[in-house]
Every structure is written in C-alpha cells, then in structure tokens.
PDB file of C-alpha atoms in Angstrom:
ATOM      1  CA  GLU A   1      12.997   1.208  -9.531  1.00 94.00           C
ATOM      2  CA  ILE A   2      11.511  -2.290  -9.709  1.00 96.00           C
ATOM      3  CA  VAL A   3       8.465  -2.332 -11.962  1.00 97.00           C
ATOM      4  CA  MET A   4       5.680  -4.729 -11.010  1.00 98.00           C
ATOM      5  CA  THR A   5       3.407  -5.943 -13.802  1.00 98.00           C
ATOM      6  CA  GLN A   6       0.146  -7.732 -13.053  1.00 98.00           C
ATOM      7  CA  SER A   7      -1.905  -9.813 -15.437  1.00 96.00           C
ATOM      8  CA  PRO A   8      -4.568 -10.001 -16.534  1.00 97.00           C
ATOM      9  CA  ALA A   9      -5.956  -6.542 -15.906  1.00 97.00           C
ATOM     10  CA  THR A  10      -9.427  -8.038 -15.498  1.00 98.00           C
ATOM     11  CA  LEU A  11     -10.371 -11.609 -14.710  1.00 97.00           C
ATOM     12  CA  SER A  12     -13.957 -12.809 -15.109  1.00 96.00           C
ATOM     13  CA  VAL A  13     -14.707 -15.794 -12.913  1.00 95.00           C
ATOM     14  CA  SER A  14     -17.844 -17.578 -11.781  1.00 95.00           C
ATOM     15  CA  PRO A  15     -18.468 -18.076  -8.042  1.00 95.00           C
ATOM     16  CA  GLY A  16     -16.949 -21.337  -6.888  1.00 95.00           C
ATOM     17  CA  GLU A  17     -14.317 -21.362  -9.617  1.00 96.00           C
ATOM     18  CA  ARG A  18     -10.572 -20.940  -9.195  1.00 97.00           C
ATOM     19  CA  ALA A  19      -8.873 -17.638  -9.938  1.00 97.00           C
ATOM     20  CA  THR A  20      -5.186 -17.342 -10.780  1.00 98.00           C
ATOM     21  CA  LEU A  21      -3.557 -13.906 -10.762  1.00 98.00           C
ATOM     22  CA  SER A  22      -0.014 -13.179 -11.897  1.00 98.00           C
ATOM     23  CA  CYS A  23       2.577 -10.640 -10.848  1.00 98.00           C
ATOM     24  CA  ARG A  24       5.952 -10.161 -12.511  1.00 98.00           C
ATOM     25  CA  ALA A  25       8.882  -8.101 -11.223  1.00 98.00           C
ATOM     26  CA  SER A  26      11.324  -6.354 -13.551  1.00 98.00           C
ATOM     27  CA  ARG A  27      14.156  -7.890 -11.540  1.00 97.00           C
ATOM     28  CA  SER A  28      14.364 -10.315  -8.675  1.00 97.00           C
ATOM     29  CA  VAL A  29      12.635  -9.415  -5.407  1.00 96.00           C
ATOM     30  CA  SER A  30      13.490 -12.758  -3.795  1.00 96.00           C
ATOM     31  CA  SER A  31      10.362 -13.699  -1.818  1.00 96.00           C
ATOM     32  CA  LEU A  32       9.685 -10.154  -0.606  1.00 96.00           C
ATOM     33  CA  LEU A  33       6.295  -9.891  -2.253  1.00 97.00           C
ATOM     34  CA  ALA A  34       2.908  -9.068  -0.745  1.00 98.00           C
ATOM     35  CA  TRP A  35      -0.642  -9.279  -2.067  1.00 98.00           C
ATOM     36  CA  TYR A  36      -3.520  -6.986  -1.118  1.00 98.00           C
ATOM     37  CA  GLN A  37      -7.257  -7.021  -1.730  1.00 98.00           C
ATOM     38  CA  GLN A  38      -9.154  -3.776  -2.229  1.00 98.00           C
ATOM     39  CA  LYS A  39     -12.912  -3.399  -2.397  1.00 97.00           C
ATOM     40  CA  PRO A  40     -14.633  -0.232  -3.633  1.00 95.00           C
ATOM     41  CA  GLY A  41     -14.390   2.615  -1.142  1.00 95.00           C
ATOM     42  CA  GLN A  42     -12.118   0.663   1.190  1.00 97.00           C
ATOM     43  CA  ALA A  43      -8.445   0.645   2.011  1.00 98.00           C
ATOM     44  CA  PRO A  44      -6.378  -2.278   0.758  1.00 98.00           C
ATOM     45  CA  ARG A  45      -6.158  -5.293   3.031  1.00 98.00           C
ATOM     46  CA  LEU A  46      -3.043  -7.413   3.399  1.00 98.00           C
ATOM     47  CA  LEU A  47      -3.611 -10.981   2.214  1.00 98.00           C
ATOM     48  CA  ILE A  48      -0.178 -12.512   1.694  1.00 98.00           C
ATOM     49  CA  TYR A  49       3.396 -11.554   2.605  1.00 97.00           C
ATOM     50  CA  GLY A  50       6.679 -13.277   2.019  1.00 96.00           C
ATOM     51  CA  ALA A  51       5.140 -14.459  -1.270  1.00 97.00           C
ATOM     52  CA  SER A  52       3.246 -17.297   0.421  1.00 98.00           C
ATOM     53  CA  THR A  53       2.409 -16.535   4.067  1.00 97.00           C
ATOM     54  CA  ARG A  54      -1.216 -15.688   4.736  1.00 98.00           C
ATOM     55  CA  ALA A  55      -1.818 -12.673   6.947  1.00 97.00           C
ATOM     56  CA  THR A  56      -3.817 -13.014  10.137  1.00 96.00           C
ATOM     57  CA  GLY A  57      -7.429 -13.964   9.521  1.00 96.00           C
ATOM     58  CA  ILE A  58      -7.066 -14.623   5.800  1.00 98.00           C
ATOM     59  CA  PRO A  59      -8.999 -17.707   4.658  1.00 97.00           C
ATOM     60  CA  ALA A  60      -7.102 -20.737   3.413  1.00 97.00           C
ATOM     61  CA  ARG A  61      -8.641 -20.419  -0.061  1.00 97.00           C
ATOM     62  CA  PHE A  62      -6.091 -17.655  -0.687  1.00 98.00           C
ATOM     63  CA  SER A  63      -2.614 -18.906  -1.493  1.00 98.00           C
ATOM     64  CA  GLY A  64       0.508 -17.318  -2.878  1.00 98.00           C
ATOM     65  CA  SER A  65       3.502 -18.806  -4.621  1.00 98.00           C
ATOM     66  CA  GLY A  66       6.609 -17.844  -6.522  1.00 98.00           C
ATOM     67  CA  SER A  67       9.994 -16.240  -5.995  1.00 97.00           C
ATOM     68  CA  GLY A  68      12.432 -14.122  -7.902  1.00 97.00           C
ATOM     69  CA  THR A  69      10.424 -12.404 -10.616  1.00 98.00           C
ATOM     70  CA  GLU A  70       7.282 -14.544 -11.048  1.00 98.00           C
ATOM     71  CA  PHE A  71       4.488 -14.741  -8.503  1.00 98.00           C
ATOM     72  CA  THR A  72       0.958 -16.102  -8.380  1.00 98.00           C
ATOM     73  CA  LEU A  73      -2.044 -15.499  -6.173  1.00 98.00           C
ATOM     74  CA  THR A  74      -4.618 -18.272  -6.291  1.00 98.00           C
ATOM     75  CA  ILE A  75      -8.128 -18.121  -4.924  1.00 97.00           C
ATOM     76  CA  SER A  76      -9.235 -21.728  -4.874  1.00 94.00           C
ATOM     77  CA  SER A  77     -13.013 -21.277  -4.875  1.00 93.00           C
ATOM     78  CA  LEU A  78     -14.253 -17.753  -5.343  1.00 95.00           C
ATOM     79  CA  GLN A  79     -16.790 -16.485  -2.845  1.00 95.00           C
ATOM     80  CA  SER A  80     -19.002 -13.452  -3.438  1.00 94.00           C
ATOM     81  CA  GLU A  81     -16.869 -11.364  -1.090  1.00 95.00           C
ATOM     82  CA  ASP A  82     -13.724 -12.078  -3.109  1.00 96.00           C
ATOM     83  CA  PHE A  83     -14.736  -9.979  -6.109  1.00 94.00           C
ATOM     84  CA  ALA A  84     -12.366  -7.046  -5.777  1.00 97.00           C
ATOM     85  CA  VAL A  85      -9.110  -5.595  -7.082  1.00 98.00           C
ATOM     86  CA  TYR A  86      -5.873  -7.313  -6.112  1.00 98.00           C
ATOM     87  CA  TYR A  87      -2.462  -5.659  -5.960  1.00 98.00           C
ATOM     88  CA  CYS A  88       1.004  -7.082  -5.562  1.00 98.00           C
ATOM     89  CA  GLN A  89       3.806  -5.092  -3.900  1.00 98.00           C
ATOM     90  CA  GLN A  90       7.531  -5.691  -3.661  1.00 97.00           C
ATOM     91  CA  TYR A  91       9.544  -4.714  -0.610  1.00 96.00           C
ATOM     92  CA  ASN A  92      12.956  -5.926  -1.666  1.00 94.00           C
ATOM     93  CA  ASN A  93      14.126  -2.470  -2.761  1.00 92.00           C
ATOM     94  CA  TRP A  94      13.294   1.196  -2.236  1.00 89.00           C
ATOM     95  CA  PRO A  95      11.133   2.589  -3.649  1.00 92.00           C
ATOM     96  CA  LEU A  96       8.483   0.129  -2.550  1.00 93.00           C
ATOM     97  CA  THR A  97       6.354  -0.463  -5.626  1.00 96.00           C
ATOM     98  CA  PHE A  98       2.930  -1.850  -6.439  1.00 97.00           C
ATOM     99  CA  GLY A  99       1.612  -3.593  -9.490  1.00 98.00           C
ATOM    100  CA  GLY A 100      -1.190  -1.999 -11.455  1.00 98.00           C
ATOM    101  CA  GLY A 101      -3.818  -4.369 -10.087  1.00 98.00           C
ATOM    102  CA  THR A 102      -6.073  -7.168 -11.315  1.00 98.00           C
ATOM    103  CA  LYS A 103      -9.812  -6.741 -11.068  1.00 98.00           C
ATOM    104  CA  VAL A 104     -11.645  -9.981 -10.343  1.00 97.00           C
ATOM    105  CA  GLU A 105     -15.199  -9.645 -11.552  1.00 96.00           C
ATOM    106  CA  ILE A 106     -18.219 -11.895 -11.627  1.00 90.00           C
ATOM    107  CA  LYS A 107     -18.615 -13.829 -14.862  1.00 89.00           C
TER     108      LYS A 107
ATOM    109  CA  GLN B   1      -5.233  -3.217  17.668  1.00 92.00           C
ATOM    110  CA  LEU B   2      -3.413  -0.501  15.778  1.00 96.00           C
ATOM    111  CA  GLN B   3      -5.635   2.134  14.155  1.00 98.00           C
ATOM    112  CA  LEU B   4      -4.654   4.940  11.801  1.00 98.00           C
ATOM    113  CA  GLN B   5      -6.745   7.960  10.851  1.00 98.00           C
ATOM    114  CA  GLU B   6      -5.947  10.552   8.194  1.00 98.00           C
ATOM    115  CA  SER B   7      -6.998  14.176   8.544  1.00 98.00           C
ATOM    116  CA  GLY B   8      -6.545  17.357   6.588  1.00 95.00           C
ATOM    117  CA  PRO B   9      -8.128  19.610   3.990  1.00 96.00           C
ATOM    118  CA  GLY B  10     -10.042  17.868   1.257  1.00 95.00           C
ATOM    119  CA  LEU B  11      -9.714  20.658  -1.273  1.00 97.00           C
ATOM    120  CA  LEU B  12      -6.838  22.868  -2.267  1.00 97.00           C
ATOM    121  CA  LYS B  13      -5.890  25.073  -5.170  1.00 97.00           C
ATOM    122  CA  PRO B  14      -3.101  24.420  -7.668  1.00 97.00           C
ATOM    123  CA  SER B  15       0.331  25.487  -6.402  1.00 97.00           C
ATOM    124  CA  GLU B  16      -0.745  25.167  -2.755  1.00 97.00           C
ATOM    125  CA  THR B  17       0.853  22.726  -0.337  1.00 98.00           C
ATOM    126  CA  LEU B  18      -1.056  19.567   0.509  1.00 98.00           C
ATOM    127  CA  SER B  19      -0.845  18.853   4.223  1.00 98.00           C
ATOM    128  CA  LEU B  20      -2.139  15.706   5.891  1.00 98.00           C
ATOM    129  CA  THR B  21      -1.777  14.183   9.338  1.00 98.00           C
ATOM    130  CA  CYS B  22      -2.143  10.586  10.411  1.00 98.00           C
ATOM    131  CA  THR B  23      -3.076   9.898  14.019  1.00 98.00           C
ATOM    132  CA  VAL B  24      -2.030   6.513  15.326  1.00 98.00           C
ATOM    133  CA  SER B  25      -3.845   4.805  18.195  1.00 97.00           C
ATOM    134  CA  GLY B  26      -3.364   1.442  19.824  1.00 96.00           C
ATOM    135  CA  GLY B  27       0.407   1.645  19.513  1.00 95.00           C
ATOM    136  CA  SER B  28       3.326   4.047  19.561  1.00 95.00           C
ATOM    137  CA  ILE B  29       4.923   5.624  16.533  1.00 95.00           C
ATOM    138  CA  THR B  30       8.227   5.244  18.363  1.00 95.00           C
ATOM    139  CA  ASN B  31       7.959   1.483  18.097  1.00 92.00           C
ATOM    140  CA  THR B  32      11.322   0.417  16.712  1.00 91.00           C
ATOM    141  CA  THR B  33       9.840  -2.212  14.381  1.00 92.00           C
ATOM    142  CA  SER B  34       7.452   0.180  12.626  1.00 94.00           C
ATOM    143  CA  TYR B  35       7.751   2.444   9.630  1.00 95.00           C
ATOM    144  CA  TRP B  36       4.978   4.915   8.850  1.00 97.00           C
ATOM    145  CA  ALA B  37       3.999   5.500   5.260  1.00 98.00           C
ATOM    146  CA  TRP B  38       1.844   7.557   2.932  1.00 98.00           C
ATOM    147  CA  ILE B  39       0.326   5.944  -0.133  1.00 98.00           C
ATOM    148  CA  ARG B  40      -2.011   7.541  -2.627  1.00 98.00           C
ATOM    149  CA  GLN B  41      -4.516   6.355  -5.195  1.00 98.00           C
ATOM    150  CA  PRO B  42      -5.848   8.632  -7.950  1.00 98.00           C
ATOM    151  CA  PRO B  43      -9.514   8.052  -8.748  1.00 96.00           C
ATOM    152  CA  GLY B  44      -9.927   4.780 -10.632  1.00 95.00           C
ATOM    153  CA  LYS B  45      -6.194   4.068 -10.632  1.00 96.00           C
ATOM    154  CA  GLY B  46      -3.626   2.038  -8.727  1.00 96.00           C
ATOM    155  CA  LEU B  47      -1.580   2.580  -5.590  1.00 97.00           C
ATOM    156  CA  GLU B  48       1.532   4.753  -5.372  1.00 97.00           C
ATOM    157  CA  TRP B  49       3.912   4.800  -2.425  1.00 96.00           C
ATOM    158  CA  ILE B  50       4.812   8.378  -1.482  1.00 97.00           C
ATOM    159  CA  GLY B  51       7.229   7.840   1.356  1.00 96.00           C
ATOM    160  CA  SER B  52       7.990   6.265   4.713  1.00 96.00           C
ATOM    161  CA  ILE B  53       9.390   7.583   7.970  1.00 96.00           C
ATOM    162  CA  TYR B  54      11.038   5.742  10.815  1.00 95.00           C
ATOM    163  CA  TYR B  55      10.762   6.670  14.498  1.00 92.00           C
ATOM    164  CA  SER B  56      14.279   8.107  14.330  1.00 93.00           C
ATOM    165  CA  GLY B  57      13.085  10.601  11.733  1.00 93.00           C
ATOM    166  CA  THR B  58      14.848   8.879   8.849  1.00 95.00           C
ATOM    167  CA  THR B  59      12.795   9.295   5.706  1.00 96.00           C
ATOM    168  CA  TYR B  60      12.512   7.430   2.427  1.00 95.00           C
ATOM    169  CA  TYR B  61      10.729   9.103  -0.470  1.00 96.00           C
ATOM    170  CA  ASN B  62       9.528   8.013  -3.866  1.00 95.00           C
ATOM    171  CA  PRO B  63      12.075   9.501  -6.294  1.00 95.00           C
ATOM    172  CA  SER B  64       9.264  10.689  -8.532  1.00 95.00           C
ATOM    173  CA  LEU B  65       7.942  12.926  -5.724  1.00 97.00           C
ATOM    174  CA  LYS B  66      11.053  13.505  -3.644  1.00 96.00           C
ATOM    175  CA  SER B  67      11.545  17.144  -4.608  1.00 97.00           C
ATOM    176  CA  ARG B  68       8.076  18.050  -3.298  1.00 98.00           C
ATOM    177  CA  VAL B  69       7.607  15.733  -0.284  1.00 98.00           C
ATOM    178  CA  THR B  70       8.343  16.277   3.377  1.00 98.00           C
ATOM    179  CA  MET B  71       7.336  13.808   6.086  1.00 98.00           C
ATOM    180  CA  SER B  72       7.660  14.364   9.799  1.00 97.00           C
ATOM    181  CA  LEU B  73       6.745  12.882  13.183  1.00 96.00           C
ATOM    182  CA  ASP B  74       5.077  14.395  16.241  1.00 96.00           C
ATOM    183  CA  THR B  75       5.787  11.884  18.982  1.00 95.00           C
ATOM    184  CA  SER B  76       3.932  13.926  21.603  1.00 96.00           C
ATOM    185  CA  LYS B  77       0.709  13.489  19.658  1.00 97.00           C
ATOM    186  CA  ASN B  78       1.525  10.060  18.200  1.00 97.00           C
ATOM    187  CA  GLN B  79       1.101  11.487  14.723  1.00 98.00           C
ATOM    188  CA  PHE B  80       3.021  11.676  11.491  1.00 98.00           C
ATOM    189  CA  SER B  81       2.497  14.099   8.666  1.00 98.00           C
ATOM    190  CA  LEU B  82       2.848  14.640   4.950  1.00 98.00           C
ATOM    191  CA  LYS B  83       3.482  17.837   3.069  1.00 98.00           C
ATOM    192  CA  LEU B  84       3.418  17.873  -0.721  1.00 98.00           C
ATOM    193  CA  SER B  85       4.301  21.225  -2.232  1.00 97.00           C
ATOM    194  CA  SER B  86       3.249  22.806  -5.519  1.00 97.00           C
ATOM    195  CA  ALA B  87       0.153  20.653  -5.876  1.00 97.00           C
ATOM    196  CA  THR B  88      -1.435  20.132  -9.265  1.00 97.00           C
ATOM    197  CA  ALA B  89      -4.546  18.331 -10.474  1.00 97.00           C
ATOM    198  CA  ALA B  90      -2.383  15.233 -10.898  1.00 97.00           C
ATOM    199  CA  ASP B  91      -2.082  15.078  -7.093  1.00 98.00           C
ATOM    200  CA  THR B  92      -5.839  14.543  -6.745  1.00 98.00           C
ATOM    201  CA  ALA B  93      -6.154  11.189  -5.015  1.00 98.00           C
ATOM    202  CA  VAL B  94      -7.237   9.262  -1.968  1.00 98.00           C
ATOM    203  CA  TYR B  95      -4.347   9.479   0.455  1.00 98.00           C
ATOM    204  CA  TYR B  96      -3.782   6.597   2.848  1.00 98.00           C
ATOM    205  CA  CYS B  97      -1.503   6.397   5.826  1.00 98.00           C
ATOM    206  CA  ALA B  98      -0.208   2.952   6.668  1.00 98.00           C
ATOM    207  CA  ARG B  99       2.249   1.047   8.789  1.00 97.00           C
ATOM    208  CA  HIS B 100       4.871  -1.323   7.521  1.00 95.00           C
ATOM    209  CA  GLY B 101       7.527  -3.331   9.257  1.00 90.00           C
ATOM    210  CA  ASP B 102      11.271  -2.935   9.185  1.00 86.00           C
ATOM    211  CA  TYR B 103      12.419  -2.870   5.569  1.00 81.00           C
ATOM    212  CA  TYR B 104      15.870  -4.026   6.697  1.00 83.00           C
ATOM    213  CA  ASP B 105      14.257  -7.009   8.404  1.00 85.00           C
ATOM    214  CA  ASN B 106      12.358  -8.011   5.249  1.00 85.00           C
ATOM    215  CA  SER B 107       9.044  -6.781   6.648  1.00 89.00           C
ATOM    216  CA  GLY B 108       8.242  -3.893   4.310  1.00 91.00           C
ATOM    217  CA  TYR B 109       4.634  -4.892   3.709  1.00 96.00           C
ATOM    218  CA  TYR B 110       1.688  -2.764   4.853  1.00 97.00           C
ATOM    219  CA  ASP B 111      -0.294  -4.481   7.585  1.00 96.00           C
ATOM    220  CA  TYR B 112      -2.301  -1.560   8.938  1.00 98.00           C
ATOM    221  CA  TRP B 113      -4.030   1.119   6.893  1.00 98.00           C
ATOM    222  CA  GLY B 114      -6.108   4.187   7.551  1.00 98.00           C
ATOM    223  CA  LEU B 115      -9.459   4.559   5.847  1.00 98.00           C
ATOM    224  CA  GLY B 116      -8.087   7.110   3.418  1.00 98.00           C
ATOM    225  CA  THR B 117      -8.982  10.704   2.695  1.00 98.00           C
ATOM    226  CA  LEU B 118      -9.790  12.226  -0.675  1.00 98.00           C
ATOM    227  CA  VAL B 119      -7.800  15.292  -1.575  1.00 98.00           C
ATOM    228  CA  THR B 120      -8.876  17.267  -4.614  1.00 98.00           C
ATOM    229  CA  VAL B 121      -6.685  19.873  -6.257  1.00 98.00           C
ATOM    230  CA  SER B 122      -8.798  22.278  -8.265  1.00 97.00           C
ATOM    231  CA  SER B 123      -9.087  25.967  -8.912  1.00 94.00           C
TER     232      SER B 123
END
C-alpha cells in the first residue's frame, strides 16, 4: 500500500495570502495524484488531477505541481471560501489511498 | 450531470451487517469508463477508500476491509451496493459513494460524489 503523508496538518493563513500544501507518497505515483477540497458537512470536491490539471470549474488560483513522490497544492490568494480541509489521493496503485488532510484555517 | 445518492439504515448494532445502496442518475452504471466506489470518513477523521466495482462486476477492495466487504451492481435500477459484515463501533462513519474513471487508463480520481450518509454502530 502506498502511504500518503500531508503536511502541515493545519495551516493558518490570512485572506489574500498564499497557501502551500504538501503531499508525499511512500513510493512513486508518477503524476497520478489528485487533490480534493472538503468543507464541513459536505462531500469532497475534486480540485486537481494528474498532479496539475484543474478540474472543471476550479478557479485558476488553485494550482498543483510535482511528480514521483513530492507534490504541492498552491492557493495563490486565499478567499474566504477556500478555508477548508484538503486531501491528496494517489491512483497509481490499488488500493487507492488518501493523505490525512491539511486544514487551512483563518489566521 | 451525474448525481449519486446514498441510502440505507443510519443505525445498526455491533455484529450486524451494514448495507448501503447508491442510486446513480444522469448516467448509466454500465458506462465502460466508470468505476463505482465507496469511501468512508469517521467523525473528525480522514477519508478511507473501501472498494470499487466495474460495470462487469469486477471488484477491488481495500485489503484492510476485504474480508468483510461485498460490493454489487443492480443494472436494472442503476444502483450499486455495499455490504460490510460484522460491524463494530470503528465502522461508524459518513459513507460516500463516488465515481472514478478507469484506473487502467490513469483516471482513478473521484469526480462525482454523493452527499454522504452517516452510519452509526452502537448497541
């Protein structure tokens, strides 16, 4: 099983600032990495797939990068609606696995 | 637009079998590019993939749950289902059904989700 590790667990950011979230895989997942946003009481929403491709309707302030074992999600200028928990997920190998999440909170 | 909706009992006793159904609308579960999955999230915790099923009936299960999980399709109702036997309090979670693309075509990310349903296991 590929273990996905996200850091930090919590990120405190002021509105308008940049947020950088990290995701590390225990072994290479190539570029088969997705990012999701989850708000309280809601299902996760797909943000990024293929490590860097934004899903339909996702604003350009969200960007993903990386390959192999190291990945980054960047939110260029945090809006109020971006405060949420973010998960990475690898789909290079069964079982499909998620990271533990990063909570982005208001500073 | 694809929509998924979970249904099933919200409360069961330890040792009982958890049974949930996901009804898919706006598309067919026999679509050859779709896999249908169950994912769960214990209160305040992260996401755990339970398993996926393909239109052919081929299943893929999380090894940590494999001995207790059964997934199936009902093409006549455009539904797929989850059964998790010998439930314990550790199975208390919000259960989501979701769609992902063809794993073998590098599309194993979840692009459609149900709203989720809370299942509590308690005596």
